[in-house]
Coordinates of C-alpha atoms in Angstrom, one line a residue:
Chain A
M1 CA -0.1 82.8 60.6
S2 CA 1.9 80.2 59.7
F3 CA 5.3 78.4 61.5
S4 CA 8.1 76.9 60.3
P5 CA 7.5 73.2 59.8
L6 CA 9.1 72.3 63.1
I7 CA 7.4 74.6 65.4
S8 CA 4.0 74.0 63.9
Q9 CA 4.5 69.9 64.5
L10 CA 5.7 71.3 68.3
I11 CA 2.5 73.1 68.6
E12 CA 0.2 70.2 67.2
V13 CA 2.2 67.6 69.4
L14 CA 1.5 69.7 72.7
C15 CA -2.8 69.6 71.9
C16 CA -2.2 65.7 72.5
L17 CA -2.6 66.9 76.3
P18 CA -6.2 67.4 77.7
G19 CA -7.1 70.4 78.0
V20 CA -4.6 72.2 75.4
G21 CA -6.4 73.7 72.1
P22 CA -4.1 75.0 69.5
K23 CA -3.8 78.2 71.4
S24 CA -2.4 77.1 74.8
A25 CA 0.0 74.7 72.9
Q26 CA 1.1 77.8 71.2
R27 CA 1.9 79.5 74.3
M28 CA 3.5 76.6 75.5
A29 CA 5.7 76.0 72.7
F30 CA 7.1 79.7 72.3
H31 CA 7.5 79.3 76.4
L32 CA 9.7 76.3 75.9
L33 CA 11.6 77.6 73.1
Q34 CA 12.1 81.4 73.8
R35 CA 12.7 81.2 78.1
D36 CA 13.1 77.8 79.1
R37 CA 15.0 75.8 76.6
E38 CA 16.7 73.7 79.7
G39 CA 13.1 72.4 81.3
A40 CA 12.5 71.6 77.6
K41 CA 15.3 69.1 77.4
R42 CA 14.7 67.6 80.9
M43 CA 11.1 67.5 79.8
A44 CA 11.7 65.8 76.6
T45 CA 14.3 63.4 77.9
T46 CA 12.0 62.4 80.9
L47 CA 8.9 61.7 78.9
L48 CA 10.9 59.6 76.6
E49 CA 12.1 57.5 79.8
A50 CA 8.9 57.3 81.4
V51 CA 6.9 56.1 78.1
E52 CA 9.7 53.6 77.8
R53 CA 10.0 52.2 81.4
I54 CA 6.9 52.9 83.1
G55 CA 4.5 49.8 82.7
H56 CA 1.9 48.1 84.6
C57 CA 2.6 46.5 87.9
S58 CA 2.2 42.6 87.5
Q59 CA 0.0 42.7 90.9
C60 CA -2.5 45.4 91.0
R61 CA -2.1 46.9 87.4
S62 CA -1.5 50.3 88.1
L63 CA 0.9 52.4 86.6
S64 CA 4.4 51.2 87.9
E65 CA 8.2 51.0 86.0
Q66 CA 8.8 48.2 88.5
S67 CA 7.3 45.2 88.1
L68 CA 5.6 45.3 91.4
C69 CA 4.5 48.7 92.8
K70 CA 5.6 50.2 95.8
L71 CA 2.0 49.8 97.7
C72 CA 2.1 46.1 96.8
A73 CA 5.4 45.8 97.6
S74 CA 5.1 47.6 101.3
S75 CA 5.0 44.8 103.8
R76 CA 3.0 47.2 105.8
R77 CA -0.4 47.4 104.6
D78 CA -3.4 45.0 105.0
R79 CA -3.1 41.9 102.6
S80 CA -6.2 40.3 103.4
L81 CA -8.5 44.2 102.3
L82 CA -8.4 44.7 98.1
C83 CA -10.0 48.0 96.6
V84 CA -11.0 47.7 93.2
V85 CA -11.1 50.6 91.3
E86 CA -11.2 52.1 87.8
S87 CA -8.1 53.9 87.1
P88 CA -4.8 54.8 88.7
I89 CA -5.7 58.2 90.0
D90 CA -8.4 56.8 91.8
V91 CA -6.0 54.9 94.1
Q92 CA -4.5 58.5 95.1
A93 CA -8.3 59.7 95.6
V94 CA -8.5 56.7 98.1
L95 CA -5.4 57.1 99.4
Q96 CA -5.3 60.9 100.0
A97 CA -9.1 60.9 101.8
A98 CA -9.7 57.3 103.6
D99 CA -7.8 55.8 106.3
Y100 CA -6.8 52.8 104.2
K101 CA -4.6 50.4 104.5
G102 CA -5.3 47.7 102.6
M103 CA -4.3 46.6 98.9
F104 CA -5.6 48.1 95.5
F105 CA -6.5 46.5 92.1
V106 CA -6.8 49.0 88.9
L107 CA -8.9 47.8 86.3
M108 CA -8.1 50.6 83.9
G109 CA -11.7 50.9 83.0
H110 CA -15.0 49.7 83.3
L111 CA -17.1 47.1 81.8
S112 CA -19.1 48.5 79.0
P113 CA -20.8 46.3 76.4
L114 CA -21.8 49.1 74.5
D115 CA -18.5 49.7 73.5
G116 CA -17.5 46.2 73.2
I117 CA -15.0 46.4 76.6
G118 CA -15.1 42.9 78.2
P119 CA -14.1 41.3 81.7
I120 CA -10.8 40.2 80.1
D121 CA -10.1 43.5 78.4
I122 CA -10.4 45.1 82.4
G123 CA -8.1 42.4 83.8
L124 CA -10.8 40.4 85.6
D125 CA -9.2 37.1 85.0
K126 CA -6.1 38.3 86.9
L127 CA -8.6 39.5 89.8
A128 CA -9.9 35.8 90.0
A129 CA -6.9 34.6 89.8
R130 CA -5.9 36.8 92.5
L131 CA -9.1 35.9 94.5
D132 CA -8.1 32.4 94.6
E133 CA -4.5 32.8 96.7
G134 CA -6.5 33.1 99.3
E135 CA -5.2 35.8 101.1
I136 CA -8.1 38.1 100.4
R137 CA -11.1 38.5 102.9
E138 CA -12.9 41.5 101.9
V139 CA -13.2 43.2 98.6
I140 CA -14.3 46.8 98.5
L141 CA -15.8 47.8 95.3
A142 CA -14.9 51.6 94.3
T143 CA -15.9 51.8 90.8
N144 CA -17.5 54.9 89.8
P145 CA -21.5 55.6 90.5
T146 CA -22.0 55.7 86.7
A147 CA -24.4 53.0 85.2
E148 CA -21.2 51.2 84.0
G149 CA -19.6 51.5 87.2
E150 CA -22.6 49.5 88.5
A151 CA -22.6 47.0 86.2
T152 CA -19.2 46.6 87.3
A153 CA -19.2 46.3 90.8
H154 CA -22.0 43.8 90.6
Y155 CA -20.4 41.6 88.2
I156 CA -17.4 41.4 90.1
A157 CA -19.4 40.8 92.9
E158 CA -20.8 37.6 91.5
I159 CA -17.5 36.4 90.7
I160 CA -16.3 37.3 94.1
E161 CA -19.7 35.4 95.6
S162 CA -18.9 32.0 93.8
R163 CA -15.9 32.3 96.3
A164 CA -16.6 31.1 99.6
G165 CA -14.9 32.9 102.4
I166 CA -14.6 36.4 100.6
R167 CA -16.5 39.5 101.5
A168 CA -17.7 41.9 98.9
T169 CA -18.7 45.3 99.6
R170 CA -19.4 48.2 97.5
I171 CA -18.8 52.0 98.6
A172 CA -21.8 54.0 99.8
H173 CA -23.4 56.9 97.3
G174 CA -24.9 60.0 98.9
V175 CA -25.6 63.3 99.4
P176 CA -22.2 65.3 99.4
V177 CA -20.8 66.5 102.4
G178 CA -21.5 70.2 102.9
G179 CA -24.2 70.1 100.2
E180 CA -27.4 71.3 100.3
L181 CA -30.8 69.1 99.8
E182 CA -31.8 71.0 97.3
F183 CA -29.3 71.2 95.1
V184 CA -28.4 67.6 94.8
N185 CA -29.8 65.7 91.5
S186 CA -32.7 63.5 92.1
S187 CA -31.0 60.3 91.3
T188 CA -28.3 60.9 93.7
L189 CA -31.2 62.0 96.4
S190 CA -33.3 58.8 95.7
R191 CA -30.2 57.0 96.1
A192 CA -29.3 58.4 99.4
F193 CA -32.6 57.7 100.5
N194 CA -32.9 54.3 99.5
A195 CA -29.6 53.5 100.9
R196 CA -30.6 55.6 104.6
T197 CA -28.7 54.0 107.4
E198 CA -29.2 54.1 111.3
V199 CA -28.5 56.9 113.5
Chain B
M1 CA -34.1 72.9 64.9
R2 CA -35.2 73.7 68.5
Q3 CA -37.0 70.6 70.6
S4 CA -38.0 71.2 74.0
L5 CA -38.5 69.1 76.7
Q6 CA -38.6 65.7 74.7
A7 CA -39.0 62.8 77.1
S8 CA -36.0 60.9 76.1
Y9 CA -33.8 58.2 77.7
V10 CA -29.9 58.2 77.0
L11 CA -29.2 54.8 75.4
H12 CA -25.0 55.5 75.2
S13 CA -22.8 58.1 76.3
R14 CA -19.2 58.3 75.6
P15 CA -16.3 61.3 76.2
Y16 CA -16.3 63.5 74.1
R17 CA -13.4 66.5 74.0
N18 CA -12.3 67.3 77.5
T19 CA -15.1 67.8 78.8
S20 CA -18.1 66.8 76.6
K21 CA -20.1 64.0 76.4
L22 CA -21.5 62.4 73.3
L23 CA -25.0 61.1 74.0
D24 CA -27.0 58.5 72.1
I25 CA -30.6 59.1 72.9
F26 CA -33.9 57.6 72.5
S27 CA -36.9 60.2 72.2
R28 CA -40.3 58.9 72.1
E29 CA -41.4 61.7 69.3
Q30 CA -37.7 61.6 67.4
G31 CA -36.9 58.7 68.0
R32 CA -32.7 57.5 68.2
R33 CA -30.8 60.9 68.0
V34 CA -26.9 61.8 68.6
L35 CA -26.5 65.1 71.3
V36 CA -23.4 66.8 72.2
A37 CA -23.6 67.7 76.1
R38 CA -20.9 70.3 76.4
G39 CA -19.1 70.8 79.5
A40 CA -21.2 68.0 81.1
R41 CA -17.9 66.1 82.9
Q42 CA -17.1 69.2 84.6
G43 CA -17.5 68.8 88.6
N44 CA -19.7 72.0 88.6
S45 CA -22.0 71.2 85.6
R46 CA -25.8 71.1 86.0
L47 CA -25.6 68.1 84.2
Q48 CA -23.2 65.7 86.0
G49 CA -25.5 62.7 87.4
Q50 CA -28.4 63.5 85.4
L51 CA -27.5 62.0 82.1
L52 CA -27.4 58.4 83.1
P53 CA -28.8 55.4 81.2
F54 CA -32.3 53.9 82.2
I55 CA -33.4 56.8 83.5
P56 CA -36.3 59.0 82.2
L57 CA -35.6 62.2 81.2
L58 CA -36.8 65.4 79.5
L59 CA -33.9 66.6 77.0
S60 CA -34.1 69.9 74.8
W61 CA -32.1 70.7 72.3
Q62 CA -31.0 72.8 69.3
G63 CA -29.2 72.6 66.2
Q64 CA -28.6 71.7 62.5
G65 CA -26.8 68.6 61.2
E66 CA -26.7 65.1 62.5
V67 CA -24.9 66.2 66.0
Q68 CA -27.3 68.6 67.7
T69 CA -26.4 70.5 71.0
L70 CA -28.3 69.6 74.3
T71 CA -29.6 72.6 76.1
A72 CA -31.3 71.8 79.2
A73 CA -31.6 68.5 81.0
E74 CA -34.6 67.7 83.6
T75 CA -35.1 64.2 85.3
G76 CA -38.6 62.7 85.1
T77 CA -40.5 60.1 87.0
L78 CA -38.1 58.3 89.0
L79 CA -37.9 54.8 89.5
T80 CA -36.2 53.0 91.9
P81 CA -32.8 52.7 90.7
L82 CA -31.7 49.3 88.6
K83 CA -29.2 47.3 90.9
G84 CA -27.0 44.5 90.2
R85 CA -27.8 42.3 87.5
K86 CA -30.8 44.4 86.2
V87 CA -28.0 47.0 85.0
L88 CA -26.6 44.2 82.9
T89 CA -30.2 43.3 81.4
A90 CA -30.7 47.1 80.8
F91 CA -27.6 47.4 79.1
Y92 CA -28.7 44.7 76.7
L93 CA -31.9 45.9 76.0
N94 CA -30.2 49.6 74.9
E95 CA -27.3 47.3 72.8
L96 CA -30.6 46.1 71.1
L97 CA -32.0 49.7 70.5
L98 CA -28.6 50.9 69.1
R99 CA -28.0 48.3 67.1
L100 CA -31.3 47.9 65.3
L101 CA -32.7 51.3 65.1
A102 CA -31.8 53.6 62.4
R103 CA -31.5 57.1 63.6
D104 CA -34.0 59.9 63.5
D105 CA -36.6 57.2 62.8
P106 CA -39.4 57.6 65.6
H107 CA -41.2 54.7 67.3
P108 CA -43.5 55.9 70.0
A109 CA -44.7 52.5 71.0
L110 CA -41.5 50.9 71.3
Y111 CA -40.8 53.8 73.3
D112 CA -43.6 52.9 75.7
A113 CA -42.4 49.3 75.5
Y114 CA -39.3 50.0 76.4
A115 CA -40.0 52.5 79.2
Q116 CA -42.2 49.7 80.5
T117 CA -39.6 47.1 80.4
L118 CA -37.5 49.1 82.5
Q119 CA -40.1 50.2 84.8
R120 CA -40.8 46.1 85.6
L121 CA -36.9 45.2 85.7
S122 CA -36.7 47.8 88.4
G123 CA -39.9 46.8 90.5
S124 CA -40.1 44.6 93.2
S125 CA -40.2 41.0 91.4
D126 CA -36.7 39.6 91.8
R127 CA -38.0 36.4 89.9
A128 CA -35.4 35.5 86.9
S129 CA -38.4 34.1 85.5
D130 CA -40.1 37.6 85.2
E131 CA -37.3 39.6 84.1
E132 CA -36.9 36.8 81.4
A133 CA -40.6 37.1 80.4
G134 CA -40.2 41.0 80.2
L135 CA -37.0 40.8 77.8
R136 CA -38.7 38.3 75.7
L137 CA -41.8 40.4 75.1
F138 CA -40.0 43.4 74.3
E139 CA -37.6 41.6 71.7
C140 CA -41.2 40.5 69.9
F141 CA -42.5 44.1 70.1
L142 CA -39.0 45.4 68.8
L143 CA -39.2 42.9 66.0
Q144 CA -42.5 43.7 65.1
E145 CA -42.2 47.6 65.1
L146 CA -39.0 47.0 62.8
G147 CA -41.6 45.3 60.7
Y148 CA -40.1 41.8 61.1
G149 CA -42.5 40.7 63.7
L150 CA -43.2 36.9 64.1
V151 CA -46.2 35.2 62.3
L152 CA -48.1 34.6 65.9
D153 CA -51.7 34.5 64.7
H154 CA -52.1 31.6 62.0
E155 CA -50.5 28.6 60.8
V156 CA -48.9 29.4 57.3
S157 CA -49.8 26.4 55.4
S158 CA -53.3 26.2 55.5
G159 CA -53.8 29.7 57.2
G160 CA -55.5 27.8 60.3
V161 CA -55.8 29.4 63.5
L162 CA -52.8 28.5 66.4
Q163 CA -54.1 25.6 68.8
A164 CA -52.2 25.6 72.3
Q165 CA -51.4 22.0 72.4
Q166 CA -50.5 21.6 68.5
L167 CA -46.8 21.2 67.6
Y168 CA -45.4 23.6 65.2
C169 CA -42.2 24.0 63.3
Y170 CA -41.0 27.6 62.6
Q171 CA -39.0 28.4 60.2
P172 CA -37.8 32.6 60.3
E173 CA -38.6 33.2 57.0
R174 CA -42.0 31.8 56.7
G175 CA -43.6 31.5 60.0
P176 CA -45.3 28.2 62.1
W177 CA -46.3 25.2 60.2
V178 CA -48.5 22.1 61.8
I179 CA -46.4 19.1 62.1
E180 CA -47.5 15.8 63.4
S181 CA -44.2 14.4 65.5
K182 CA -40.9 16.2 66.4
Q183 CA -38.8 14.6 64.0
D184 CA -41.2 16.3 61.5
C185 CA -39.3 19.7 62.0
E186 CA -36.5 20.2 59.4
N187 CA -34.9 23.6 59.3
G188 CA -36.7 25.1 61.4
L189 CA -37.4 25.4 65.3
L190 CA -39.8 23.3 67.6
V191 CA -42.5 25.3 69.4
H192 CA -45.3 24.8 71.1
G193 CA -48.6 26.7 70.2
S194 CA -48.9 28.0 73.6
T195 CA -45.8 29.7 73.4
L196 CA -46.7 31.6 70.3
L197 CA -50.1 32.5 71.6
A198 CA -48.4 33.5 74.7
L199 CA -46.0 36.1 72.9
Q200 CA -49.1 37.0 70.7
Q201 CA -50.8 37.8 74.0
G202 CA -48.1 39.2 75.9
D203 CA -48.4 36.6 78.5
L204 CA -45.2 35.0 79.3
Y205 CA -45.2 35.8 83.2
A206 CA -45.4 33.1 85.1
A207 CA -49.1 33.2 87.7
D208 CA -47.2 31.5 90.4
A209 CA -44.2 29.5 91.2
H210 CA -42.4 28.0 88.4
T211 CA -44.1 25.3 86.5
E212 CA -41.8 22.9 84.2
H213 CA -44.7 23.8 81.5
H214 CA -43.9 27.9 82.3
N215 CA -39.9 27.1 81.9
L216 CA -40.3 25.4 78.7
M217 CA -42.3 27.9 77.4
L218 CA -39.7 30.6 78.4
R219 CA -36.8 28.4 76.6
E220 CA -38.9 27.9 73.1
A221 CA -39.5 31.9 73.4
K222 CA -35.9 32.4 73.6
M223 CA -34.8 30.4 71.1
L224 CA -37.3 31.5 68.9
I225 CA -36.8 35.1 69.1
R226 CA -33.0 34.6 68.9
I227 CA -32.7 33.1 65.5
N228 CA -35.3 35.9 64.4
L229 CA -33.2 38.6 66.0
A230 CA -29.9 36.9 64.4
R231 CA -31.0 37.4 61.0
H232 CA -30.9 41.4 61.6
L233 CA -28.4 41.8 64.1
G234 CA -25.4 40.3 61.7
A235 CA -22.6 38.7 62.1
K236 CA -21.3 41.0 65.2
P237 CA -21.9 39.1 68.4
L238 CA -24.2 41.2 71.1
Q239 CA -21.4 42.3 73.5
S240 CA -24.1 42.1 76.2
R241 CA -24.8 38.5 76.2
E242 CA -20.7 37.9 75.4
L243 CA -20.3 39.4 79.2
Y244 CA -22.5 36.5 80.7
I245 CA -20.8 33.8 78.5
Q246 CA -17.5 35.3 79.8
Q247 CA -18.4 35.4 83.2
K248 CA -19.1 31.8 83.4
Q249 CA -15.6 31.0 83.0
L250 CA -14.8 33.4 85.6
L251 CA -16.8 32.0 88.0
K252 CA -15.5 29.5 90.9
S253 CA -17.8 26.2 90.8

């Protein structure tokens, strides 16, 4: 079935969202046009504004429309602690799960030599400059437990080691809470075993 | 075509569509191949945490054409996970294989050498010299497997046997030439016979603590292999090597 050019274009554009294929895009397009034109207008203007105004926080590189994001501007957070994560979503995950009062640094990716992503692409020059400011006492490396995430964590740890007085720590990996050993994959289990802790 | 439980390593993986992964694998019997792992990025996937690089796997796949579909994955014998700097070194190995190996070209012996090099890396030795020796031997074997092996068994001007104490001038297109003094080495690399012999015998590991001689041997082997690899790698620099160089600028002296 062929739609008028503008409708097809709308469907095509909606397909750029994650998890949205042609079929769901079609449903969304018709919903907006038939039932919620007001919502569609609001969505369009907000989208435009967001894309134009949202940039990166100058300190933590997370997404923000201000030059200094809310977390970095807050005076109630502990400035001697810095948690390094791969993406802005990870910031939210840490905030929700852990009682963490420190600052963040968002890499917006990880080192991936095979994709040609190097230290400057993930802002390590900025991180190094921030370490040199002298406020930070501990850096918590919370990159993903993938091979690339591991490599990134170690790479940053070496940069930290070359500066006296800053501790580098890595989040623990292991068996998920509420899980059963039988169903945990062997690489996770072997790590959990190697990094066992005193009870 | 259906393949089941093939001994393989994942060399590289990248996200594909919403929940899948595209895997570049190196299989013992089938060589380098591209597989798609459907749904591997979904939270409830059985494959999650399994399709990692540097871990021996048993992979099954089926399909036709260039990209085939992964049907099952099992973890083979587990090694101690690679840590820290060693992960970066292992990425270097993968980058070499991705750059130099053609697809669907099986190299079982090279696969075994790769597995052994990873095993040595994950082993207990933390000596940088052992890590370096392992890398050099792997690179040397890789060149040989690709058909660009170094000339390590004879001297090219006379065809004579290499002598450990002799100085040689190694020219990448030709091989080692006997020379009398360091000044005679033109358009080539100055190496000692002992370095060439050590590479040939696969014995670059130091017996005890580093000696001046062993360090010299490693340095020579590094340069020798680097100029030989460079001819096949083309103009694009190796990214994993760039990482080391860029890190130096970020370290505080």
